[in-house]
């Protein structure tokens, strides 16, 4: 513990820009901090800091030691927080991002039930159809319907999902049913620009992915609006199952090309890469996994 105190004093002094600043910031005496740093240098047998009356700087050895020591202390602090989180009730602000239509139609009951279970958590739920930078915008966790593309993030699968390609019965009656994805090249399609690939729709044939460019009378940045346009006979559409299934059940949408649709798409909880995950985030993710096991996304 004495060695750890010396290491922490060294990092605190450099971070604060001097012994006096560090003493004021951390409520310790300047003399004690100076002793700790000197003891650390004596133990290592090298000078870590260049000290003058006006300036404090690190030696080459000090720079290398500072990088590793800072990382070590951060990991220890994170570990302390994690253990505290595991034994304490989730609390504090939790910032969550999710697609608007999914959030409104399917996620809301699940996440509000989490709030009922953990009343000390305050939720900032941001429903928007754009790519959110979790780090820059301070988001704790994002719910995304996709495969994970950014290696700087980590994810946990929440539930399986699938997509539906379909059109209104009136359009099917007028122009026929496509038998192969390539048929869509020559048929009116509604492009949701939030869809991965946008106007290049992905299908599976003989275990290989094929991309079919489509065009049509409408490009829109809302899957709900795309669904309405399809139900009115304006074109074929790709929709997540939670939006398509109600219209399929009512007969307003006819599904097509089921044997060519990709599988493996999932709802994921995505969060910035951290060695230790905050308890309130872990509790939310566990809750969502349990919720969608009982309430599967059709």
Coordinates of C-alpha atoms in Angstrom, one line a residue:
X1 CA 0.0 0.0 0.0
X2 CA 2.9 2.3 0.7
X3 CA 4.3 1.7 -2.8
X4 CA 0.9 2.4 -4.3
X5 CA 0.7 5.7 -2.3
X6 CA 4.0 6.7 -3.8
X7 CA 3.0 5.9 -7.3
X8 CA -0.3 7.7 -6.9
X9 CA 1.5 10.8 -5.5
X10 CA 3.8 10.9 -8.5
X11 CA 0.9 10.8 -11.0
X12 CA -1.2 13.3 -9.0
X13 CA 1.7 15.8 -8.8
X14 CA 2.3 15.7 -12.6
X15 CA -1.4 15.8 -13.4
X16 CA -1.8 18.9 -11.2
X17 CA 1.3 20.6 -12.6
X18 CA 3.2 20.8 -9.3
X19 CA 3.4 19.8 -5.7
X20 CA 1.4 22.8 -4.4
X21 CA -1.5 22.3 -6.8
X22 CA -1.6 18.6 -6.1
X23 CA -1.6 19.2 -2.3
X24 CA -4.5 21.7 -2.6
X25 CA -6.4 19.4 -5.0
X26 CA -6.1 16.2 -3.0
X27 CA -6.0 17.5 0.6
X28 CA -2.5 16.3 1.3
X29 CA 0.6 18.2 2.5
X30 CA 3.2 19.4 -0.1
X31 CA 5.9 17.9 2.1
X32 CA 4.3 14.5 2.1
X33 CA 3.8 14.4 -1.6
X34 CA 7.4 15.5 -2.1
X35 CA 8.6 12.7 0.2
X36 CA 6.6 10.1 -1.6
X37 CA 8.0 11.1 -5.0
X38 CA 11.5 11.2 -3.7
X39 CA 11.1 7.8 -2.1
X40 CA 9.8 6.4 -5.4
X41 CA 12.8 7.8 -7.3
X42 CA 15.2 6.4 -4.7
X43 CA 13.5 3.0 -4.9
X44 CA 13.7 3.0 -8.7
X45 CA 17.2 4.5 -8.9
X46 CA 16.2 7.1 -11.5
X47 CA 15.0 10.6 -11.5
X48 CA 11.4 10.9 -12.7
X49 CA 10.9 14.6 -12.5
X50 CA 12.9 17.7 -13.3
X51 CA 11.9 20.3 -10.6
X52 CA 12.5 24.0 -10.8
X53 CA 10.9 26.9 -9.1
X54 CA 8.9 27.7 -12.2
X55 CA 8.4 24.4 -14.0
X56 CA 8.0 20.7 -13.4
X57 CA 8.6 18.3 -16.2
X58 CA 9.2 14.5 -16.7
X59 CA 12.4 12.9 -17.6
X60 CA 12.5 10.3 -20.3
X61 CA 12.2 7.6 -17.7
X62 CA 9.5 9.6 -16.0
X63 CA 7.4 9.8 -19.1
X64 CA 7.5 6.0 -19.6
X65 CA 6.8 5.4 -15.9
X66 CA 3.9 7.9 -15.9
X67 CA 2.2 6.2 -18.9
X68 CA 2.2 2.8 -17.3
X69 CA 1.4 4.1 -13.8
X70 CA -1.5 6.2 -15.0
X71 CA -3.0 3.2 -16.8
X72 CA -2.4 1.0 -13.7
X73 CA -4.1 3.4 -11.4
X74 CA -7.1 3.9 -13.7
X75 CA -7.6 0.1 -13.9
X76 CA -7.5 -0.1 -10.1
X77 CA -10.0 2.7 -9.8
X78 CA -12.3 1.1 -12.3
X79 CA -12.0 -2.2 -10.5
X80 CA -13.0 -0.5 -7.2
X81 CA -16.0 1.1 -8.9
X82 CA -17.0 -2.2 -10.4
X83 CA -17.0 -4.0 -7.1
X84 CA -19.0 -1.2 -5.5
X85 CA -21.5 -1.3 -8.4
X86 CA -21.9 -5.0 -8.0
X87 CA -22.9 -4.7 -4.3
X88 CA -24.9 -1.5 -4.6
X89 CA -28.3 -0.8 -6.1
X90 CA -27.9 0.8 -9.6
X91 CA -28.3 4.5 -9.4
X92 CA -27.5 7.8 -11.2
X93 CA -27.9 9.0 -14.8
X94 CA -28.1 6.4 -17.5
X95 CA -27.9 7.6 -21.1
X96 CA -29.3 5.2 -23.7
X97 CA -29.6 5.6 -27.5
X98 CA -31.9 3.6 -29.7
X99 CA -33.6 3.8 -33.2
X100 CA -36.8 5.9 -32.9
X101 CA -39.4 3.5 -34.2
X102 CA -37.9 0.5 -32.4
X103 CA -37.7 2.5 -29.2
X104 CA -41.3 3.7 -29.4
X105 CA -42.9 0.4 -30.5
X106 CA -40.8 -2.3 -28.8
X107 CA -38.1 -1.1 -26.5
X108 CA -40.1 1.4 -24.4
X109 CA -42.0 -1.2 -22.3
X110 CA -38.8 -3.2 -21.6
X111 CA -36.7 -0.2 -20.6
X112 CA -39.5 1.4 -18.5
X113 CA -39.8 -1.8 -16.6
X114 CA -36.1 -1.5 -15.8
X115 CA -36.8 1.9 -14.3
X116 CA -39.5 0.5 -12.1
X117 CA -37.1 -2.1 -10.8
X118 CA -34.4 0.5 -10.2
X119 CA -36.0 3.7 -9.0
X120 CA -32.7 5.3 -8.2
X121 CA -31.7 5.4 -11.9
X122 CA -32.5 8.5 -13.9
X123 CA -32.9 7.6 -17.6
X124 CA -32.0 9.9 -20.5
X125 CA -33.5 7.9 -23.5
X126 CA -32.6 9.3 -26.9
X127 CA -34.6 7.9 -29.8
X128 CA -33.2 9.1 -33.1
X129 CA -32.5 7.5 -36.5
X130 CA -28.9 8.5 -36.9
X131 CA -25.5 7.0 -36.0
X132 CA -24.6 8.2 -32.5
X133 CA -21.0 8.5 -31.4
X134 CA -21.1 7.0 -28.0
X135 CA -17.9 8.5 -26.7
X136 CA -18.3 12.1 -28.0
X137 CA -22.0 12.3 -26.9
X138 CA -21.5 10.6 -23.5
X139 CA -23.8 7.7 -24.2
X140 CA -23.6 4.8 -21.8
X141 CA -25.2 2.2 -24.1
X142 CA -26.8 2.1 -27.5
X143 CA -29.3 -0.4 -28.8
X144 CA -28.6 -1.2 -32.4
X145 CA -30.1 -3.5 -35.0
X146 CA -27.0 -4.6 -37.0
X147 CA -23.8 -6.4 -36.9
X148 CA -21.0 -4.7 -34.9
X149 CA -18.8 -2.7 -37.3
X150 CA -16.7 -0.5 -35.1
X151 CA -13.9 -2.4 -33.3
X152 CA -13.5 0.4 -30.8
X153 CA -16.9 -0.6 -29.3
X154 CA -18.0 -3.8 -27.6
X155 CA -21.4 -5.4 -27.8
X156 CA -23.6 -8.0 -26.3
X157 CA -26.4 -9.7 -28.1
X158 CA -29.9 -9.0 -26.7
X159 CA -32.2 -10.8 -29.1
X160 CA -32.5 -12.3 -32.6
X161 CA -34.2 -10.3 -35.3
X162 CA -35.1 -10.6 -38.9
X163 CA -36.3 -8.5 -41.8
X164 CA -39.2 -8.7 -44.2
X165 CA -39.4 -7.7 -47.8
X166 CA -43.0 -7.1 -49.0
X167 CA -45.5 -5.0 -50.9
X168 CA -49.2 -4.2 -50.8
X169 CA -51.6 -6.8 -52.3
X170 CA -52.7 -4.3 -54.9
X171 CA -49.1 -3.9 -56.2
X172 CA -48.5 -7.6 -56.2
X173 CA -51.7 -8.1 -58.2
X174 CA -50.7 -5.4 -60.7
X175 CA -47.0 -6.4 -61.4
X176 CA -46.6 -9.9 -60.0
X177 CA -44.5 -11.5 -57.3
X178 CA -40.7 -11.3 -57.6
X179 CA -39.2 -14.8 -57.7
X180 CA -35.5 -13.8 -57.3
X181 CA -33.9 -10.7 -55.7
X182 CA -32.6 -9.6 -59.1
X183 CA -36.2 -9.0 -60.1
X184 CA -36.3 -6.0 -57.8
X185 CA -33.9 -4.1 -60.1
X186 CA -36.9 -3.5 -62.4
X187 CA -39.6 -3.0 -59.8
X188 CA -40.6 0.0 -57.8
X189 CA -38.9 0.0 -54.4
X190 CA -39.1 2.3 -51.4
X191 CA -35.6 3.2 -50.0
X192 CA -35.2 3.8 -46.3
X193 CA -31.9 5.7 -46.1
X194 CA -31.4 4.5 -42.5
X195 CA -31.1 1.0 -43.8
X196 CA -27.6 -0.4 -44.0
X197 CA -26.7 -0.3 -47.7
X198 CA -29.6 2.1 -48.4
X199 CA -30.5 1.4 -52.0
X200 CA -28.4 -1.7 -52.2
X201 CA -30.5 -4.4 -50.7
X202 CA -28.7 -7.5 -49.4
X203 CA -29.9 -11.1 -49.9
X204 CA -28.5 -14.6 -49.4
X205 CA -28.2 -17.1 -52.2
X206 CA -26.3 -20.4 -51.9
X207 CA -24.8 -19.2 -48.6
X208 CA -23.3 -16.1 -50.4
X209 CA -24.4 -12.5 -50.0
X210 CA -25.7 -10.7 -53.1
X211 CA -26.4 -7.0 -53.4
X212 CA -29.2 -5.8 -55.5
X213 CA -29.4 -2.1 -56.4
X214 CA -33.0 -0.8 -56.3
X215 CA -34.8 2.4 -57.2
X216 CA -38.3 3.7 -56.8
X217 CA -40.6 6.6 -56.2
X218 CA -39.5 7.4 -52.6
X219 CA -36.5 7.8 -50.5
X220 CA -37.2 8.5 -46.8
X221 CA -35.4 8.5 -43.5
X222 CA -38.1 6.7 -41.6
X223 CA -39.0 3.0 -41.6
X224 CA -42.5 3.9 -40.4
X225 CA -43.1 6.2 -43.3
X226 CA -41.6 3.6 -45.7
X227 CA -44.0 1.1 -44.3
X228 CA -47.0 3.4 -44.9
X229 CA -45.8 4.0 -48.5
X230 CA -45.6 0.3 -49.1
X231 CA -49.0 -0.3 -47.6
X232 CA -50.4 2.3 -50.1
X233 CA -48.9 0.4 -53.0
X234 CA -46.0 2.6 -53.9
X235 CA -43.4 -0.1 -53.9
X236 CA -41.6 -3.0 -52.3
X237 CA -39.9 -2.3 -48.9
X238 CA -37.5 -3.9 -46.5
X239 CA -38.7 -3.6 -42.9
X240 CA -37.6 -5.0 -39.5
X241 CA -40.0 -7.7 -38.4
X242 CA -41.5 -5.7 -35.5
X243 CA -42.8 -3.2 -38.0
X244 CA -43.7 -5.6 -40.8
X245 CA -45.5 -8.3 -38.9
X246 CA -48.6 -6.4 -37.9
X247 CA -49.3 -5.4 -41.5
X248 CA -48.6 -9.0 -42.7
X249 CA -51.1 -10.2 -40.1
X250 CA -53.7 -7.7 -41.3
X251 CA -53.2 -8.5 -44.9
X252 CA -51.9 -5.0 -45.8
X253 CA -48.5 -6.3 -46.7
X254 CA -47.5 -9.4 -48.6
X255 CA -44.1 -10.9 -47.8
X256 CA -41.9 -12.0 -50.7
X257 CA -38.5 -13.7 -51.3
X258 CA -38.5 -15.3 -47.8
X259 CA -35.8 -17.9 -48.9
X260 CA -33.4 -15.2 -49.8
X261 CA -33.5 -13.1 -46.7
X262 CA -30.3 -12.8 -44.6
X263 CA -30.3 -14.3 -41.1
X264 CA -28.2 -13.5 -38.1
X265 CA -29.2 -9.9 -37.6
X266 CA -29.5 -9.1 -34.0
X267 CA -30.5 -6.5 -31.5
X268 CA -27.2 -5.5 -29.7
X269 CA -26.3 -3.5 -26.7
X270 CA -23.2 -1.5 -27.8
X271 CA -21.0 0.4 -25.4
X272 CA -17.6 2.0 -25.3
X273 CA -14.7 -0.3 -24.6
X274 CA -14.1 -0.3 -20.9
X275 CA -12.3 -2.9 -18.8
X276 CA -15.1 -2.7 -16.2
X277 CA -18.7 -2.1 -17.0
X278 CA -20.7 0.2 -14.7
X279 CA -23.3 -1.7 -12.6
X280 CA -26.3 0.3 -13.9
X281 CA -25.3 -0.5 -17.5
X282 CA -24.8 -4.2 -16.7
X283 CA -28.1 -4.3 -14.9
X284 CA -29.9 -2.8 -17.9
X285 CA -28.3 -5.2 -20.4
X286 CA -29.1 -8.2 -18.2
X287 CA -32.7 -7.0 -17.9
X288 CA -33.1 -6.6 -21.6
X289 CA -31.8 -10.1 -22.3
X290 CA -34.3 -11.5 -19.8
X291 CA -37.1 -9.3 -21.2
X292 CA -36.8 -10.3 -24.8
X293 CA -36.3 -14.0 -23.9
X294 CA -39.9 -13.8 -22.6
X295 CA -41.1 -11.2 -25.2
X296 CA -39.3 -12.2 -28.4
X297 CA -39.1 -9.8 -31.3
X298 CA -41.1 -11.5 -34.1

